[in-house]
XYZ file of N, CA, C and O in Angstrom:
488
model
N -3.865 7.475 -15.124
C -2.979 8.504 -15.629
C -1.613 7.894 -15.928
O -1.131 7.058 -15.199
N -0.985 8.311 -16.970
C 0.320 7.801 -17.371
C 1.415 8.641 -16.710
O 1.371 9.848 -16.701
N 2.403 7.960 -16.151
C 3.524 8.637 -15.516
C 4.783 8.471 -16.360
O 5.090 7.351 -16.747
N 5.521 9.537 -16.591
C 6.820 9.379 -17.237
C 7.730 8.559 -16.331
O 7.846 8.861 -15.147
N 8.348 7.543 -16.869
C 9.116 6.605 -16.052
C 10.266 7.242 -15.309
O 10.566 6.869 -14.191
N 10.914 8.207 -15.872
C 12.101 8.764 -15.232
C 11.765 9.781 -14.143
O 12.630 10.154 -13.372
N 10.535 10.230 -14.074
C 10.210 11.305 -13.143
C 9.478 10.838 -11.889
O 9.403 11.579 -10.927
N 8.959 9.650 -11.867
C 8.179 9.204 -10.718
C 9.051 8.372 -9.774
O 9.896 7.598 -10.211
N 8.870 8.597 -8.484
C 9.572 7.794 -7.479
C 8.616 6.739 -6.956
O 7.435 6.983 -6.768
N 9.167 5.560 -6.709
C 8.385 4.429 -6.221
C 8.998 3.951 -4.909
O 10.213 3.723 -4.836
N 8.158 3.807 -3.880
C 8.607 3.338 -2.571
C 7.864 2.063 -2.207
O 6.638 2.001 -2.311
N 8.602 1.055 -1.770
C 8.029 -0.207 -1.296
C 8.029 -0.204 0.221
O 9.071 0.017 0.837
N 6.859 -0.413 0.822
C 6.762 -0.572 2.274
C 7.035 -2.031 2.584
O 6.325 -2.913 2.112
N 8.068 -2.308 3.364
C 8.566 -3.665 3.545
C 7.933 -4.408 4.712
O 8.486 -5.398 5.168
N 6.825 -3.987 5.182
C 6.124 -4.699 6.252
C 4.794 -5.190 5.705
O 4.186 -4.536 4.855
N 4.331 -6.354 6.184
C 3.021 -6.833 5.712
C 1.934 -5.805 6.030
O 1.887 -5.247 7.114
N 1.082 -5.577 5.055
C 0.036 -4.559 5.183
C -1.335 -5.194 5.121
O -1.582 -6.088 4.320
N -2.220 -4.726 5.980
C -3.617 -5.160 5.989
C -4.285 -4.594 4.737
O -4.407 -3.389 4.583
N -4.704 -5.463 3.833
C -5.269 -5.010 2.566
C -6.689 -4.473 2.703
O -7.286 -4.020 1.730
N -7.233 -4.481 3.929
C -8.532 -3.828 4.142
C -8.359 -2.312 4.222
O -9.339 -1.587 4.127
N -7.125 -1.863 4.377
C -6.878 -0.425 4.430
C -7.157 0.177 3.055
O -6.873 -0.421 2.023
N -7.701 1.378 3.101
C -7.986 2.080 1.866
C -7.210 3.405 1.852
O -6.118 3.473 2.405
N -7.766 4.420 1.267
C -7.071 5.683 1.069
C -6.499 6.272 2.360
O -5.315 6.581 2.436
N -7.337 6.420 3.368
C -6.904 7.059 4.608
C -5.893 6.206 5.362
O -4.898 6.719 5.872
N -6.137 4.911 5.450
C -5.234 4.024 6.170
C -3.868 3.921 5.506
O -2.836 3.957 6.174
N -3.851 3.803 4.186
C -2.572 3.719 3.468
C -1.823 5.045 3.491
O -0.605 5.076 3.656
N -2.547 6.155 3.382
C -1.868 7.449 3.440
C -1.303 7.696 4.842
O -0.242 8.321 4.976
N -1.962 7.183 5.877
C -1.424 7.296 7.238
C -0.140 6.467 7.369
O 0.804 6.901 8.037
N -0.097 5.295 6.760
C 1.133 4.493 6.756
C 2.271 5.234 6.063
O 3.411 5.221 6.531
N 1.954 5.870 4.959
C 2.976 6.629 4.227
C 3.520 7.743 5.101
O 4.726 7.930 5.221
N 2.618 8.475 5.744
C 3.027 9.609 6.569
C 3.795 9.173 7.813
O 4.835 9.729 8.147
N 3.285 8.154 8.519
C 3.842 7.776 9.823
C 4.980 6.768 9.751
O 5.947 6.880 10.514
N 4.889 5.771 8.909
C 5.908 4.722 8.855
C 6.986 4.991 7.801
O 8.164 4.790 8.051
N 6.569 5.411 6.623
C 7.541 5.688 5.565
C 8.138 7.083 5.690
O 9.144 7.389 5.059
N 7.477 7.936 6.474
C 7.900 9.320 6.675
C 8.053 10.067 5.356
O 9.029 10.758 5.105
N 7.071 9.883 4.497
C 7.005 10.563 3.210
C 5.680 11.314 3.124
O 4.753 11.053 3.907
N 5.575 12.210 2.172
C 4.355 12.964 1.958
C 3.462 12.213 0.972
O 3.842 12.055 -0.190
N 2.279 11.738 1.403
C 1.431 10.991 0.476
C 0.861 11.850 -0.650
O 0.367 11.317 -1.636
N 0.927 13.171 -0.515
C 0.415 14.079 -1.549
C 1.461 14.446 -2.582
O 1.225 15.270 -3.448
N 2.626 13.828 -2.511
C 3.761 14.197 -3.370
C 3.644 13.689 -4.806
O 4.405 14.116 -5.660
N 2.754 12.760 -5.071
C 2.663 12.187 -6.414
C 3.537 10.963 -6.610
O 3.539 10.361 -7.673
N 4.289 10.590 -5.572
C 5.106 9.376 -5.639
C 4.204 8.154 -5.499
O 3.093 8.236 -4.997
N 4.706 7.000 -5.940
C 3.961 5.750 -5.810
C 4.415 5.023 -4.560
O 5.613 4.905 -4.305
N 3.449 4.492 -3.782
C 3.745 3.764 -2.569
C 3.130 2.374 -2.691
O 1.935 2.230 -2.875
N 3.992 1.349 -2.591
C 3.601 -0.037 -2.839
C 3.478 -0.769 -1.514
O 4.378 -0.713 -0.680
N 2.351 -1.479 -1.350
C 2.074 -2.260 -0.141
C 1.719 -3.681 -0.544
O 0.969 -3.887 -1.499
N 2.238 -4.662 0.205
C 1.972 -6.074 -0.070
C 1.518 -6.734 1.217
O 2.042 -6.420 2.292
N 0.562 -7.656 1.122
C 0.041 -8.315 2.330
C 0.976 -9.415 2.825
O 1.989 -9.722 2.213
N 0.632 -10.007 3.969
C 1.473 -11.014 4.615
C 1.674 -12.249 3.743
O 2.771 -12.805 3.669
N 0.636 -12.708 3.066
C 0.741 -13.888 2.202
C 1.424 -13.584 0.871
O 1.693 -14.478 0.093
N 1.647 -12.309 0.597
C 2.248 -11.831 -0.649
C 1.424 -12.190 -1.874
O 1.954 -12.441 -2.955
N 0.117 -12.190 -1.698
C -0.782 -12.481 -2.806
C -1.571 -11.252 -3.255
O -2.266 -11.307 -4.267
N -1.495 -10.177 -2.480
C -2.203 -8.947 -2.834
C -1.246 -7.769 -2.753
O -0.359 -7.721 -1.915
N -1.466 -6.829 -3.649
C -0.626 -5.648 -3.722
C -1.505 -4.431 -3.974
O -2.470 -4.508 -4.748
N -1.185 -3.336 -3.302
C -1.847 -2.062 -3.563
C -0.789 -1.005 -3.777
O 0.253 -1.005 -3.113
N -1.071 -0.112 -4.707
C -0.183 1.013 -4.988
C -1.005 2.286 -4.808
O -2.022 2.478 -5.465
N -0.565 3.125 -3.882
C -1.246 4.376 -3.581
C -0.468 5.534 -4.197
O 0.758 5.573 -4.113
N -1.184 6.475 -4.805
C -0.566 7.708 -5.265
C -1.608 8.808 -5.294
O -2.810 8.555 -5.210
N -1.140 10.021 -5.352
C -2.016 11.178 -5.400
C -1.793 11.891 -6.710
O -0.674 12.268 -7.056
N -2.863 12.039 -7.484
C -2.736 12.867 -8.684
C -3.293 14.247 -8.334
O -3.573 14.540 -7.181
N -3.466 15.093 -9.283
C -3.847 16.478 -8.995
C -5.211 16.626 -8.326
O -5.471 17.630 -7.687
N -6.071 15.644 -8.456
C -7.427 15.801 -7.936
C -7.770 14.883 -6.770
O -8.824 15.039 -6.168
N -6.923 13.914 -6.438
C -7.226 13.035 -5.314
C -6.380 11.774 -5.308
O -5.538 11.562 -6.174
N -6.638 10.970 -4.277
C -5.908 9.698 -4.126
C -6.380 8.673 -5.150
O -7.568 8.621 -5.489
N -5.455 7.831 -5.578
C -5.772 6.708 -6.467
C -5.115 5.464 -5.877
O -4.042 5.541 -5.281
N -5.762 4.320 -6.052
C -5.196 3.051 -5.616
C -5.272 2.067 -6.763
O -6.329 1.886 -7.355
N -4.134 1.459 -7.081
C -4.101 0.313 -7.975
C -4.058 -0.909 -7.086
O -3.348 -0.946 -6.100
N -4.813 -1.921 -7.437
C -4.847 -3.125 -6.615
C -4.736 -4.345 -7.512
O -5.319 -4.384 -8.603
N -3.994 -5.354 -7.029
C -3.862 -6.594 -7.769
C -3.870 -7.756 -6.791
O -3.173 -7.728 -5.786
N -4.670 -8.766 -7.090
C -4.715 -9.994 -6.284
C -4.364 -11.161 -7.188
O -4.952 -11.348 -8.249
N -3.383 -11.941 -6.744
C -2.945 -13.087 -7.524
C -3.819 -14.302 -7.221
O -4.158 -14.554 -6.074
N -4.154 -15.052 -8.239
C -4.886 -16.303 -8.053
C -3.921 -17.443 -7.749
O -4.275 -18.411 -7.102
N -2.694 -17.344 -8.240
C -1.648 -18.316 -7.964
C -0.332 -17.573 -7.789
O -0.113 -16.531 -8.398
N 0.554 -18.129 -6.986
C 1.875 -17.554 -6.820
C 1.901 -16.413 -5.824
O 0.929 -16.157 -5.115
N 3.035 -15.715 -5.783
C 3.241 -14.626 -4.849
C 4.002 -13.493 -5.518
O 4.692 -13.707 -6.517
N 3.887 -12.311 -4.928
C 4.722 -11.187 -5.336
C 6.090 -11.387 -4.696
O 6.188 -11.788 -3.549
N 7.132 -11.113 -5.433
C 8.494 -11.297 -4.934
C 9.157 -9.931 -4.815
O 9.788 -9.452 -5.759
N 8.974 -9.318 -3.668
C 9.589 -8.023 -3.394
C 10.471 -8.193 -2.170
O 9.994 -8.577 -1.107
N 11.728 -7.922 -2.312
C 12.686 -8.134 -1.224
C 13.374 -6.818 -0.907
O 14.200 -6.358 -1.683
N 13.028 -6.262 0.227
C 13.602 -4.976 0.607
C 14.576 -5.099 1.765
O 15.084 -4.111 2.248
N 14.823 -6.303 2.248
C 15.736 -6.469 3.369
C 15.071 -6.081 4.675
O 13.879 -6.267 4.860
N 15.849 -5.517 5.572
C 15.351 -5.171 6.901
C 14.749 -3.779 6.985
O 14.099 -3.441 7.966
N 14.975 -2.946 6.002
C 14.486 -1.573 6.049
C 12.967 -1.528 5.948
O 12.338 -2.419 5.369
N 12.359 -0.496 6.525
C 10.915 -0.307 6.434
C 10.483 0.081 5.025
O 9.384 -0.204 4.602
N 11.373 0.771 4.325
C 11.033 1.180 2.963
C 12.233 0.975 2.055
O 13.373 0.943 2.500
N 11.911 0.805 0.788
C 12.955 0.632 -0.220
C 12.557 1.419 -1.454
O 11.410 1.346 -1.894
N 13.499 2.137 -2.000
C 13.259 2.856 -3.236
C 13.341 1.878 -4.394
O 14.294 1.108 -4.505
N 12.331 1.886 -5.241
C 12.294 1.030 -6.418
C 12.366 1.877 -7.671
O 11.905 3.018 -7.688
N 12.899 1.309 -8.699
C 12.797 1.916 -10.025
C 11.458 1.491 -10.615
O 10.862 0.504 -10.202
N 11.013 2.237 -11.604
C 9.738 1.919 -12.275
C 9.788 0.504 -12.848
O 8.832 -0.247 -12.766
N 10.939 0.128 -13.377
C 11.117 -1.205 -13.943
C 10.963 -2.279 -12.876
O 10.376 -3.324 -13.112
N 11.523 -2.023 -11.672
C 11.397 -2.983 -10.568
C 9.933 -3.216 -10.223
O 9.514 -4.351 -9.977
N 9.158 -2.148 -10.181
C 7.713 -2.292 -9.882
C 7.030 -3.132 -10.952
O 6.240 -4.026 -10.624
N 7.351 -2.886 -12.209
C 6.742 -3.685 -13.280
C 7.119 -5.158 -13.157
O 6.284 -6.040 -13.375
N 8.375 -5.448 -12.798
C 8.804 -6.836 -12.615
C 8.051 -7.495 -11.463
O 7.613 -8.642 -11.572
N 7.921 -6.794 -10.346
C 7.206 -7.338 -9.193
C 5.753 -7.640 -9.559
O 5.225 -8.704 -9.232
N 5.101 -6.721 -10.261
C 3.702 -6.918 -10.641
C 3.530 -8.057 -11.629
O 2.486 -8.683 -11.687
N 4.568 -8.339 -12.419
C 4.518 -9.447 -13.370
C 4.916 -10.778 -12.745
O 4.868 -11.812 -13.395
N 5.337 -10.763 -11.485
C 5.668 -12.002 -10.795
C 7.101 -12.453 -10.956
O 7.429 -13.597 -10.675
N 7.957 -11.568 -11.386
C 9.357 -11.918 -11.574
C 10.118 -11.628 -10.297
O 10.009 -10.536 -9.728
N 10.900 -12.594 -9.841
C 11.690 -12.428 -8.636
C 12.882 -11.537 -8.952
O 13.758 -11.905 -9.735
N 12.926 -10.359 -8.339
C 13.969 -9.389 -8.665
C 15.339 -9.828 -8.178
O 16.342 -9.291 -8.629
N 15.410 -10.800 -7.266
C 16.720 -11.306 -6.840
C 17.395 -12.110 -7.939
O 18.613 -12.183 -8.013
N 16.620 -12.747 -8.811
C 17.191 -13.574 -9.852
C 17.474 -12.807 -11.140
O 18.044 -13.368 -12.076
N 17.081 -11.549 -11.186
C 17.300 -10.739 -12.377
C 18.670 -10.099 -12.273
O 19.021 -9.508 -11.259
N 19.449 -10.226 -13.323
C 20.769 -9.627 -13.345
C 20.663 -8.294 -14.094
O 20.265 -8.262 -15.250
N 21.007 -7.231 -13.411
C 20.911 -5.912 -14.008
C 22.312 -5.392 -14.296
O 23.181 -5.395 -13.435
N 22.503 -4.939 -15.519
C 23.792 -4.427 -15.941
C 23.779 -2.906 -15.913
O 22.744 -2.277 -16.131
N 24.924 -2.338 -15.662
C 25.062 -0.894 -15.615
C 24.817 -0.330 -17.000
O 25.309 -0.849 -17.999
N 24.056 0.741 -17.063
C 23.739 1.398 -18.325
C 24.262 2.826 -18.293
O 24.388 3.427 -17.245
N 24.491 3.337 -19.461
C 24.905 4.723 -19.580
C 23.747 5.617 -19.187
O 22.610 5.410 -19.597
N 24.043 6.631 -18.398
C 23.033 7.609 -18.025
C 23.596 8.979 -18.343
O 24.656 9.352 -17.862
N 22.894 9.711 -19.165
C 23.339 11.026 -19.597
C 23.312 11.982 -18.419
O 22.295 12.140 -17.765
N 24.453 12.598 -18.143
C 24.555 13.590 -17.068
C 24.173 14.947 -17.625
O 24.635 15.346 -18.693
N 23.334 15.663 -16.885
C 22.978 17.012 -17.308
C 24.115 17.944 -16.952
O 24.586 17.948 -15.817
N 24.582 18.674 -17.915
C 25.714 19.570 -17.656
C 25.206 20.941 -17.247
O 24.085 21.335 -17.562
N 26.030 21.658 -16.541
C 25.651 22.962 -16.058
C 26.072 24.082 -17.010
O 25.991 25.246 -16.673
N 26.548 23.729 -18.200
C 26.991 24.755 -19.136
C 26.146 24.705 -20.391
O 25.488 23.722 -20.670
N 26.183 25.776 -21.120
C 25.470 25.845 -22.381
C 26.479 26.092 -23.491
O 27.534 26.694 -23.277
N 26.168 25.647 -24.659
C 27.052 25.883 -25.804
C 26.526 27.075 -26.574
O 25.329 27.216 -26.816
N 27.428 27.930 -26.955
C 27.046 29.093 -27.747
C 27.692 28.990 -29.131
O 28.801 28.529 -29.280
N 26.981 29.456 -30.127
C 27.492 29.396 -31.491
C 28.376 30.542 -31.823
O 28.433 31.543 -31.262
């Protein structure tokens, strides 16, 4: 399923995860460790100790889905610091999945349209 980039939230779990976990195990991690609702439709990213495997758990309208990726060479470069979870932008997730180290990427401030609370009348 395609997600609109601006509407989906992405959370990175910053602890090594056993990649043998599937739907129930990962949703339990979301509920207990990340303290988020796994049924919310948000994306939850898990990476193993060697940083060679990644799983993304989300819930669509009919059930849980898991995206999984295993690298043949290299590692995923996700740096969340000391926190158990880190909020990622959709772009950050795409960079991590492509193998780009997000610490070396320089991000510039962009204009973001603020929604106003008024309407214009003719």
